[in-house]
Amino acid sequence: MYKIMIVDDEAIIRAGIEKMLPRKELDLVLLSSHSNAFDALDSLQDEMPDILISDIKLPKMDGIELIGRALKMYPTMQVIVISGFDDFEFARSAMKLGVKEYLLKPCDKKELFDAINRTCEEIDKHRRIVNKTIDQRRVWVDRLTEELITLGRKASNEQQIRSGLTEMMKSCSNEEVLVES
């Protein structure tokens, strides 16, 4: 499941994006839709979307500032920009923040589907890495726990325990899990 938030100051555009969302095909859930960046930021803390779909030109705070603030709060969140402005500076500013999808209004259902699909693939890739890291850490913690139990049974004094812990820490500094994380 992928949670989505939409931000656009034009109600008709928001409604169009909502209608075109491939909810069933890509397992999407629309969390909320906002007409300005401030409302979106307020909701962001509670909703934690996977994908933010935002316009660039918004009242009071532009989409670039919204995206920057949102990504500081949730660095793994993916962003799709849908803008009526074919302006290289806007696109470049968005790309500097990590935006990979920049669509021009009006976009059609296929363009939106393709952009969301690529974004979901990025999210899946990140989730697989996180899950692999968690699994590797579980194995490492289990191994370390076993070594501590064994050390506690074998050691007859404090010096042996300190020496054993030092050896275990050396082996931990070489673990792939720590390097990958």
CSV table of C-alpha atoms in Angstrom, one decimal:
chain,number,residue,atom,x,y,z
A,1,MET,CA,0.0,0.0,0.0
A,2,TYR,CA,1.2,3.5,-0.9
A,3,LYS,CA,-0.2,6.6,0.9
A,4,ILE,CA,-0.7,9.7,-1.1
A,5,MET,CA,-1.2,13.4,-0.4
A,6,ILE,CA,-2.1,15.9,-3.0
A,7,VAL,CA,-1.4,19.7,-2.9
A,8,ASP,CA,-2.7,22.1,-5.6
A,9,ASP,CA,-4.4,25.4,-5.2
A,10,GLU,CA,-6.9,24.7,-8.0
A,11,ALA,CA,-9.8,22.6,-6.8
A,12,ILE,CA,-10.6,21.3,-10.3
A,13,ILE,CA,-7.0,20.1,-10.7
A,14,ARG,CA,-7.0,18.4,-7.3
A,15,ALA,CA,-10.3,16.7,-8.1
A,16,GLY,CA,-8.9,15.6,-11.5
A,17,ILE,CA,-5.8,14.1,-9.9
A,18,GLU,CA,-7.9,12.3,-7.3
A,19,LYS,CA,-10.1,10.8,-10.0
A,20,MET,CA,-7.1,9.7,-12.1
A,21,LEU,CA,-5.3,8.0,-9.3
A,22,PRO,CA,-4.8,4.3,-10.1
A,23,ARG,CA,-5.9,3.2,-6.6
A,24,LYS,CA,-6.7,-0.4,-7.3
A,25,GLU,CA,-3.9,-1.1,-9.9
A,26,LEU,CA,-1.2,0.3,-7.7
A,27,ASP,CA,-2.7,-0.2,-4.2
A,28,LEU,CA,-3.0,3.6,-3.5
A,29,VAL,CA,-4.7,5.3,-0.6
A,30,LEU,CA,-5.5,9.0,-0.8
A,31,LEU,CA,-4.9,10.4,2.6
A,32,SER,CA,-5.8,14.0,1.9
A,33,SER,CA,-5.9,16.8,-0.6
A,34,HIS,CA,-4.9,20.4,0.2
A,35,SER,CA,-5.2,23.8,-1.4
A,36,ASN,CA,-2.1,25.2,0.2
A,37,ALA,CA,1.3,24.2,1.6
A,38,PHE,CA,0.6,25.2,5.2
A,39,ASP,CA,-2.4,22.8,5.5
A,40,ALA,CA,-0.4,20.1,3.8
A,41,LEU,CA,2.5,20.5,6.3
A,42,ASP,CA,0.1,20.4,9.2
A,43,SER,CA,-1.4,17.1,7.9
A,44,LEU,CA,2.0,15.7,7.0
A,45,GLN,CA,3.0,15.1,10.6
A,46,ASP,CA,-0.1,13.0,11.3
A,47,GLU,CA,-0.5,11.2,7.9
A,48,MET,CA,3.1,10.4,6.9
A,49,PRO,CA,2.4,9.9,3.2
A,50,ASP,CA,4.7,7.8,1.0
A,51,ILE,CA,4.1,10.1,-2.0
A,52,LEU,CA,3.5,13.8,-2.2
A,53,ILE,CA,2.0,15.1,-5.4
A,54,SER,CA,2.3,18.9,-5.5
A,55,ASP,CA,2.0,21.9,-7.7
A,56,ILE,CA,4.9,24.4,-7.7
A,57,LYS,CA,2.8,27.7,-7.7
A,58,LEU,CA,0.9,27.7,-4.4
A,59,PRO,CA,-0.4,30.7,-2.4
A,60,LYS,CA,1.7,31.9,0.6
A,61,MET,CA,4.4,29.2,0.3
A,62,ASP,CA,5.5,27.8,-3.0
A,63,GLY,CA,5.8,24.1,-3.8
A,64,ILE,CA,9.6,24.1,-3.7
A,65,GLU,CA,9.6,25.3,-0.1
A,66,LEU,CA,6.8,22.8,0.8
A,67,ILE,CA,8.8,20.0,-0.8
A,68,GLY,CA,12.0,21.0,1.0
A,69,ARG,CA,10.3,21.2,4.4
A,70,ALA,CA,8.4,17.9,3.8
A,71,LEU,CA,11.5,16.0,2.9
A,72,LYS,CA,13.3,17.3,6.0
A,73,MET,CA,10.5,15.8,8.0
A,74,TYR,CA,10.3,12.6,5.9
A,75,PRO,CA,13.5,12.1,3.8
A,76,THR,CA,12.3,8.8,2.3
A,77,MET,CA,9.0,10.3,1.0
A,78,GLN,CA,8.8,10.5,-2.8
A,79,VAL,CA,7.6,13.6,-4.6
A,80,ILE,CA,5.8,14.1,-7.9
A,81,VAL,CA,5.5,17.6,-9.2
A,82,ILE,CA,2.6,18.5,-11.5
A,83,SER,CA,3.0,22.1,-12.7
A,84,GLY,CA,1.6,24.4,-15.3
A,85,PHE,CA,4.9,26.0,-15.7
A,86,ASP,CA,7.4,24.6,-18.2
A,87,ASP,CA,10.2,26.6,-16.4
A,88,PHE,CA,13.6,25.0,-16.2
A,89,GLU,CA,14.5,26.8,-13.0
A,90,PHE,CA,11.4,25.3,-11.2
A,91,ALA,CA,12.3,21.8,-12.5
A,92,ARG,CA,16.0,22.2,-11.5
A,93,SER,CA,15.0,23.4,-8.0
A,94,ALA,CA,12.7,20.4,-7.6
A,95,MET,CA,15.4,18.0,-8.9
A,96,LYS,CA,18.0,19.5,-6.4
A,97,LEU,CA,15.6,18.4,-3.7
A,98,GLY,CA,15.4,14.9,-5.1
A,99,VAL,CA,12.2,15.1,-7.1
A,100,LYS,CA,12.4,12.6,-9.9
A,101,GLU,CA,9.0,13.1,-11.5
A,102,TYR,CA,8.0,16.5,-13.0
A,103,LEU,CA,4.8,16.5,-15.0
A,104,LEU,CA,3.3,19.4,-16.9
A,105,LYS,CA,-0.4,20.3,-16.6
A,106,PRO,CA,-2.6,19.1,-18.0
A,107,CYS,CA,-1.3,15.6,-17.7
A,108,ASP,CA,-3.2,12.6,-18.8
A,109,LYS,CA,-4.1,9.4,-16.9
A,110,LYS,CA,-1.2,7.4,-18.5
A,111,GLU,CA,1.4,10.0,-17.6
A,112,LEU,CA,0.2,10.1,-14.0
A,113,PHE,CA,0.0,6.3,-13.8
A,114,ASP,CA,3.5,5.9,-15.2
A,115,ALA,CA,5.0,8.5,-12.8
A,116,ILE,CA,3.2,7.0,-9.8
A,117,ASN,CA,4.3,3.5,-10.9
A,118,ARG,CA,8.0,4.5,-11.1
A,119,THR,CA,7.6,6.2,-7.8
A,120,CYS,CA,6.1,3.1,-6.2
A,121,GLU,CA,9.0,1.0,-7.6
A,122,GLU,CA,11.5,3.4,-5.9
A,123,ILE,CA,9.5,3.0,-2.6
A,124,ASP,CA,9.6,-0.8,-3.0
A,125,LYS,CA,13.3,-0.7,-3.6
A,126,HIS,CA,13.9,1.3,-0.4
A,127,ARG,CA,11.6,-1.0,1.6
A,128,ARG,CA,13.5,-4.1,0.5
A,129,ILE,CA,16.8,-2.5,1.6
A,130,VAL,CA,15.3,-1.5,4.9
A,131,ASN,CA,13.9,-5.0,5.5
A,132,LYS,CA,17.2,-6.6,4.5
A,133,THR,CA,19.1,-4.4,6.9
A,134,ILE,CA,16.6,-5.2,9.7
A,135,ASP,CA,16.9,-8.9,9.0
A,136,GLN,CA,20.7,-8.7,9.0
A,137,ARG,CA,20.7,-6.7,12.3
A,138,ARG,CA,18.4,-9.4,13.9
A,139,VAL,CA,20.9,-12.1,13.0
A,140,TRP,CA,23.8,-10.0,14.3
A,141,VAL,CA,22.0,-9.3,17.6
A,142,ASP,CA,21.1,-13.0,18.0
A,143,ARG,CA,24.8,-13.9,17.4
A,144,LEU,CA,26.0,-11.2,19.8
A,145,THR,CA,23.5,-12.4,22.4
A,146,GLU,CA,24.7,-16.0,22.1
A,147,GLU,CA,28.3,-14.8,22.4
A,148,LEU,CA,27.5,-12.8,25.5
A,149,ILE,CA,25.8,-15.8,27.1
A,150,THR,CA,28.7,-18.0,26.3
A,151,LEU,CA,31.2,-15.5,27.6
A,152,GLY,CA,29.2,-15.1,30.8
A,153,ARG,CA,29.3,-18.8,31.4
A,154,LYS,CA,33.0,-19.3,30.6
A,155,ALA,CA,34.5,-16.2,32.2
A,156,SER,CA,35.7,-16.6,35.7
A,157,ASN,CA,36.7,-13.0,36.4
A,158,GLU,CA,36.2,-9.4,35.3
A,159,GLN,CA,39.3,-9.3,33.2
A,160,GLN,CA,38.2,-12.3,31.1
A,161,ILE,CA,34.8,-10.6,30.6
A,162,ARG,CA,36.5,-7.4,29.5
A,163,SER,CA,38.8,-9.2,27.1
A,164,GLY,CA,35.9,-11.2,25.6
A,165,LEU,CA,33.8,-8.0,25.1
A,166,THR,CA,36.8,-6.3,23.4
A,167,GLU,CA,37.1,-9.2,21.0
A,168,MET,CA,33.4,-9.2,20.3
A,169,MET,CA,33.5,-5.4,19.6
A,170,LYS,CA,36.3,-5.9,17.1
A,171,SER,CA,34.3,-8.5,15.2
A,172,CYS,CA,31.3,-6.1,15.2
A,173,SER,CA,33.3,-3.3,13.6
A,174,ASN,CA,33.8,-5.6,10.6
A,175,GLU,CA,30.2,-6.6,10.2
A,176,GLU,CA,28.6,-6.0,6.8
A,177,VAL,CA,25.4,-4.9,8.6
A,178,LEU,CA,27.1,-1.9,10.1
A,179,VAL,CA,28.8,-0.9,6.8
A,180,GLU,CA,25.6,-1.2,4.8
A,181,SER,CA,23.6,0.7,7.3
